[in-house]
Amino acid sequence: MEADLATALVRLAHVVDHVFVAAGRAHDLPPQQAQLLCMLIDGPVGMAELARLLRVERSSLSGLVDRARRRGLVDRVRDDTDGRACHAVLTPEGERIAVATHRAVTGMLDELAAELTAAERSRLAAGLFRMVAAHAD
Amino acid sequence: MEADLATALVRLAHVVDHVFVAAGRAHDLPPQQAQLLCMLIDGPVGMAELARLLRVERSSLSGLVDRARRRGLVDRVRDDTDGRACHAVLTPEGERIAVATHRAVTGMLDELAAELTAAERSRLAAGLFRMVAAHAD
DNA sequence: TATTGTTATACTCTATAACTATA
DNA sequence: TATAGTTATAGAGTATAACAATA
């Protein structure tokens, strides 16, 4: 029944959101800032790209980065090739917390999936990725 | 790989959140109020129970219900058997918007799953429900 | 002209702490 | 004492609109 899948998806989104709340709380971080940090683990990201990834307006992102910056977790670096652009980048302290947060989130989610077999987990991930891919913005 | 499933879950949660934003926006409603309305479709719910379902503090819920009430979408009704308690209930206008919102959310999610076969959707829902169930608060 | 990013503003969401009223 | 709910307060998140600077 389609209704069941929709319900399952909504419930699961709730759980995932809660996982970010819990992970952030370990470092006194609001969930949005925790997610921001996780987005920067692989390296600096431009503001426009970051806003797209987080699905927030660029103006909202400015404030989010400001607050994380005030905590000493991120910095802004200018783009060499484009005078308008800048990138958000983790500070050493931000890097430490970002990695710990990402590990905590992944750990909690994997723990929830621990009851499933490896094959089930693979199928689940594959199905979810197909749905996410279908979400053409 | 576990990491892949965690990533898929996080991405999917993002998509679901966005679906609520889009559904709420159709009625000029913030996503939290849209979700509140959906929670009340099956009938009045006590404040404490509602706070648990939405995973917010009771004080946060008071404000949320107040704002929805100001818009004429919900009301508070006293509990006959417990003088302390009250329940949040949809107004006729709230009911209308709640049903439309729920339909929109379900519709958007089902559309994302349209590429999957019925069997895949069933397996996906089953897997998700098992994960949600594993999330013992 | 279009794009990048910020600021100003208003509203919303959230938790903590302190409180009232009922059980 | 414990529970249901609210209020006060402070901080955070968000979008819209207007703006500056660069492409």
PDB file of N, CA and C (backbone and C1' of nucleotides) in Angstrom, chain D residues 1-20:
ATOM      1  P    DT D   1       8.592  16.107  48.748  1.00  0.00           P
ATOM      2  O5'  DT D   1       7.893  14.847  48.057  1.00  0.00           O
ATOM      3  C5'  DT D   1       6.439  15.082  47.782  1.00  0.00           C
ATOM      4  C4'  DT D   1       6.059  14.090  46.715  1.00  0.00           C
ATOM      5  C3'  DT D   1       6.753  14.366  45.386  1.00  0.00           C
ATOM      6  O3'  DT D   1       6.964  13.130  44.700  1.00  0.00           O
ATOM      7  C1'  DT D   1       4.423  14.735  45.181  1.00  0.00           C
ATOM      8  P    DA D   2       7.710  13.124  43.328  1.00  0.00           P
ATOM      9  O5'  DA D   2       6.477  13.095  42.318  1.00  0.00           O
ATOM     10  C5'  DA D   2       5.588  11.988  42.362  1.00  0.00           C
ATOM     11  C4'  DA D   2       4.573  12.120  41.237  1.00  0.00           C
ATOM     12  C3'  DA D   2       5.199  12.480  39.882  1.00  0.00           C
ATOM     13  O3'  DA D   2       4.510  11.749  38.875  1.00  0.00           O
ATOM     14  C1'  DA D   2       3.621  14.115  40.471  1.00  0.00           C
ATOM     15  P    DT D   3       5.016  11.799  37.372  1.00  0.00           P
ATOM     16  O5'  DT D   3       3.844  12.622  36.679  1.00  0.00           O
ATOM     17  C5'  DT D   3       2.515  12.177  36.857  1.00  0.00           C
ATOM     18  C4'  DT D   3       1.571  13.174  36.222  1.00  0.00           C
ATOM     19  C3'  DT D   3       1.985  13.624  34.819  1.00  0.00           C
ATOM     20  O3'  DT D   3       0.859  13.484  33.962  1.00  0.00           O
ATOM     21  C1'  DT D   3       1.531  15.496  36.178  1.00  0.00           C
ATOM     22  P    DA D   4       0.952  13.907  32.411  1.00  0.00           P
ATOM     23  O5'  DA D   4       0.223  15.318  32.392  1.00  0.00           O
ATOM     24  C5'  DA D   4      -1.169  15.375  32.646  1.00  0.00           C
ATOM     25  C4'  DA D   4      -1.731  16.711  32.181  1.00  0.00           C
ATOM     26  C3'  DA D   4      -1.203  17.151  30.807  1.00  0.00           C
ATOM     27  O3'  DA D   4      -2.271  17.692  30.035  1.00  0.00           O
ATOM     28  C1'  DA D   4      -0.616  18.756  32.463  1.00  0.00           C
ATOM     29  P    DG D   5      -1.959  18.152  28.539  1.00  0.00           P
ATOM     30  O5'  DG D   5      -1.521  19.665  28.733  1.00  0.00           O
ATOM     31  C5'  DG D   5      -2.499  20.599  29.187  1.00  0.00           C
ATOM     32  C4'  DG D   5      -1.837  21.898  29.565  1.00  0.00           C
ATOM     33  C3'  DG D   5      -1.088  22.607  28.435  1.00  0.00           C
ATOM     34  O3'  DG D   5      -1.927  23.625  27.890  1.00  0.00           O
ATOM     35  C1'  DG D   5      -0.030  22.824  30.584  1.00  0.00           C
ATOM     36  P    DT D   6      -1.350  24.707  26.882  1.00  0.00           P
ATOM     37  O5'  DT D   6      -0.731  25.828  27.832  1.00  0.00           O
ATOM     38  C5'  DT D   6      -1.576  26.495  28.753  1.00  0.00           C
ATOM     39  C4'  DT D   6      -0.779  27.522  29.527  1.00  0.00           C
ATOM     40  C3'  DT D   6      -0.121  28.576  28.646  1.00  0.00           C
ATOM     41  O3'  DT D   6      -0.708  29.834  28.956  1.00  0.00           O
ATOM     42  C1'  DT D   6       1.414  27.694  30.258  1.00  0.00           C
ATOM     43  P    DT D   7      -0.282  31.140  28.155  1.00  0.00           P
ATOM     44  O5'  DT D   7       0.999  31.704  28.935  1.00  0.00           O
ATOM     45  C5'  DT D   7       0.889  32.087  30.296  1.00  0.00           C
ATOM     46  C4'  DT D   7       2.233  32.602  30.795  1.00  0.00           C
ATOM     47  C3'  DT D   7       2.905  33.631  29.888  1.00  0.00           C
ATOM     48  O3'  DT D   7       3.345  34.708  30.698  1.00  0.00           O
ATOM     49  C1'  DT D   7       4.401  31.869  30.370  1.00  0.00           C
ATOM     50  P    DA D   8       3.865  36.074  30.069  1.00  0.00           P
ATOM     51  O5'  DA D   8       5.422  36.021  30.404  1.00  0.00           O
ATOM     52  C5'  DA D   8       5.865  35.467  31.627  1.00  0.00           C
ATOM     53  C4'  DA D   8       7.397  35.482  31.693  1.00  0.00           C
ATOM     54  C3'  DA D   8       8.068  36.504  30.777  1.00  0.00           C
ATOM     55  O3'  DA D   8       9.201  37.032  31.446  1.00  0.00           O
ATOM     56  C1'  DA D   8       8.793  34.313  30.195  1.00  0.00           C
ATOM     57  P    DT D   9      10.012  38.297  30.853  1.00  0.00           P
ATOM     58  O5'  DT D   9      11.229  37.569  30.136  1.00  0.00           O
ATOM     59  C5'  DT D   9      12.007  36.649  30.895  1.00  0.00           C
ATOM     60  C4'  DT D   9      12.987  35.913  30.021  1.00  0.00           C
ATOM     61  C3'  DT D   9      13.644  36.760  28.929  1.00  0.00           C
ATOM     62  O3'  DT D   9      15.026  36.854  29.240  1.00  0.00           O
ATOM     63  C1'  DT D   9      13.029  34.589  28.130  1.00  0.00           C
ATOM     64  P    DA D  10      16.018  37.824  28.421  1.00  0.00           P
ATOM     65  O5'  DA D  10      16.806  36.783  27.527  1.00  0.00           O
ATOM     66  C5'  DA D  10      17.354  35.619  28.129  1.00  0.00           C
ATOM     67  C4'  DA D  10      17.809  34.669  27.042  1.00  0.00           C
ATOM     68  C3'  DA D  10      18.530  35.368  25.893  1.00  0.00           C
ATOM     69  O3'  DA D  10      19.754  34.701  25.635  1.00  0.00           O
ATOM     70  C1'  DA D  10      16.790  33.985  25.074  1.00  0.00           C
ATOM     71  P    DG D  11      20.837  35.299  24.672  1.00  0.00           P
ATOM     72  O5'  DG D  11      20.809  34.238  23.488  1.00  0.00           O
ATOM     73  C5'  DG D  11      20.979  32.881  23.783  1.00  0.00           C
ATOM     74  C4'  DG D  11      20.406  32.051  22.662  1.00  0.00           C
ATOM     75  C3'  DG D  11      21.014  32.370  21.303  1.00  0.00           C
ATOM     76  O3'  DG D  11      21.784  31.227  20.923  1.00  0.00           O
ATOM     77  C1'  DG D  11      18.655  32.113  21.204  1.00  0.00           C
ATOM     78  P    DA D  12      22.636  31.186  19.632  1.00  0.00           P
ATOM     79  O5'  DA D  12      21.658  30.561  18.543  1.00  0.00           O
ATOM     80  C5'  DA D  12      21.170  29.246  18.748  1.00  0.00           C
ATOM     81  C4'  DA D  12      20.093  28.947  17.747  1.00  0.00           C
ATOM     82  C3'  DA D  12      20.526  29.148  16.300  1.00  0.00           C
ATOM     83  O3'  DA D  12      20.525  27.861  15.677  1.00  0.00           O
ATOM     84  C1'  DA D  12      18.359  30.068  16.744  1.00  0.00           C
ATOM     85  P    DG D  13      20.942  27.726  14.180  1.00  0.00           P
ATOM     86  O5'  DG D  13      19.561  27.915  13.412  1.00  0.00           O
ATOM     87  C5'  DG D  13      18.579  26.910  13.525  1.00  0.00           C
ATOM     88  C4'  DG D  13      17.379  27.279  12.666  1.00  0.00           C
ATOM     89  C3'  DG D  13      17.720  27.511  11.190  1.00  0.00           C
ATOM     90  O3'  DG D  13      16.905  26.630  10.418  1.00  0.00           O
ATOM     91  C1'  DG D  13      16.426  29.300  12.063  1.00  0.00           C
ATOM     92  P    DT D  14      17.100  26.532   8.861  1.00  0.00           P
ATOM     93  O5'  DT D  14      16.186  27.661   8.255  1.00  0.00           O
ATOM     94  C5'  DT D  14      14.766  27.495   8.297  1.00  0.00           C
ATOM     95  C4'  DT D  14      14.090  28.733   7.755  1.00  0.00           C
ATOM     96  C3'  DT D  14      14.683  29.277   6.465  1.00  0.00           C
ATOM     97  O3'  DT D  14      14.090  28.627   5.358  1.00  0.00           O
ATOM     98  C1'  DT D  14      13.939  31.010   7.980  1.00  0.00           C
ATOM     99  P    DA D  15      14.347  29.162   3.861  1.00  0.00           P
ATOM    100  O5'  DA D  15      13.353  30.401   3.709  1.00  0.00           O
ATOM    101  C5'  DA D  15      11.956  30.236   3.944  1.00  0.00           C
ATOM    102  C4'  DA D  15      11.250  31.557   3.661  1.00  0.00           C
ATOM    103  C3'  DA D  15      11.564  32.139   2.278  1.00  0.00           C
ATOM    104  O3'  DA D  15      10.374  32.636   1.687  1.00  0.00           O
ATOM    105  C1'  DA D  15      12.193  33.686   3.991  1.00  0.00           C
ATOM    106  P    DT D  16      10.426  33.176   0.183  1.00  0.00           P
ATOM    107  O5'  DT D  16      10.389  34.755   0.346  1.00  0.00           O
ATOM    108  C5'  DT D  16       9.389  35.338   1.158  1.00  0.00           C
ATOM    109  C4'  DT D  16       9.563  36.832   1.213  1.00  0.00           C
ATOM    110  C3'  DT D  16       9.932  37.470  -0.133  1.00  0.00           C
ATOM    111  O3'  DT D  16       9.070  38.582  -0.347  1.00  0.00           O
ATOM    112  C1'  DT D  16      11.497  38.108   1.525  1.00  0.00           C
ATOM    113  P    DA D  17       9.092  39.376  -1.764  1.00  0.00           P
ATOM    114  O5'  DA D  17      10.031  40.616  -1.409  1.00  0.00           O
ATOM    115  C5'  DA D  17       9.783  41.351  -0.223  1.00  0.00           C
ATOM    116  C4'  DA D  17      10.845  42.410  -0.041  1.00  0.00           C
ATOM    117  C3'  DA D  17      11.312  43.052  -1.347  1.00  0.00           C
ATOM    118  O3'  DA D  17      11.309  44.462  -1.202  1.00  0.00           O
ATOM    119  C1'  DA D  17      13.173  42.259  -0.121  1.00  0.00           C
ATOM    120  P    DA D  18      11.716  45.429  -2.411  1.00  0.00           P
ATOM    121  O5'  DA D  18      13.158  45.939  -1.948  1.00  0.00           O
ATOM    122  C5'  DA D  18      13.330  46.396  -0.616  1.00  0.00           C
ATOM    123  C4'  DA D  18      14.800  46.677  -0.364  1.00  0.00           C
ATOM    124  C3'  DA D  18      15.505  47.392  -1.524  1.00  0.00           C
ATOM    125  O3'  DA D  18      16.307  48.450  -1.013  1.00  0.00           O
ATOM    126  C1'  DA D  18      16.689  45.441  -0.940  1.00  0.00           C
ATOM    127  P    DC D  19      17.090  49.422  -2.009  1.00  0.00           P
ATOM    128  O5'  DC D  19      18.591  48.862  -1.947  1.00  0.00           O
ATOM    129  C5'  DC D  19      19.301  48.959  -0.729  1.00  0.00           C
ATOM    130  C4'  DC D  19      20.555  48.104  -0.767  1.00  0.00           C
ATOM    131  C3'  DC D  19      21.557  48.470  -1.862  1.00  0.00           C
ATOM    132  O3'  DC D  19      22.575  49.305  -1.300  1.00  0.00           O
ATOM    133  C1'  DC D  19      21.377  46.102  -1.503  1.00  0.00           C
ATOM    134  P    DA D  20      23.642  49.966  -2.304  1.00  0.00           P
ATOM    135  O5'  DA D  20      24.856  48.948  -2.251  1.00  0.00           O
ATOM    136  C5'  DA D  20      25.482  48.633  -1.017  1.00  0.00           C
ATOM    137  C4'  DA D  20      26.619  47.647  -1.257  1.00  0.00           C
ATOM    138  C3'  DA D  20      27.581  48.105  -2.341  1.00  0.00           C
ATOM    139  O3'  DA D  20      28.921  48.033  -1.862  1.00  0.00           O
ATOM    140  C1'  DA D  20      26.651  45.954  -2.884  1.00  0.00           C
TER     141       DA D  20
END
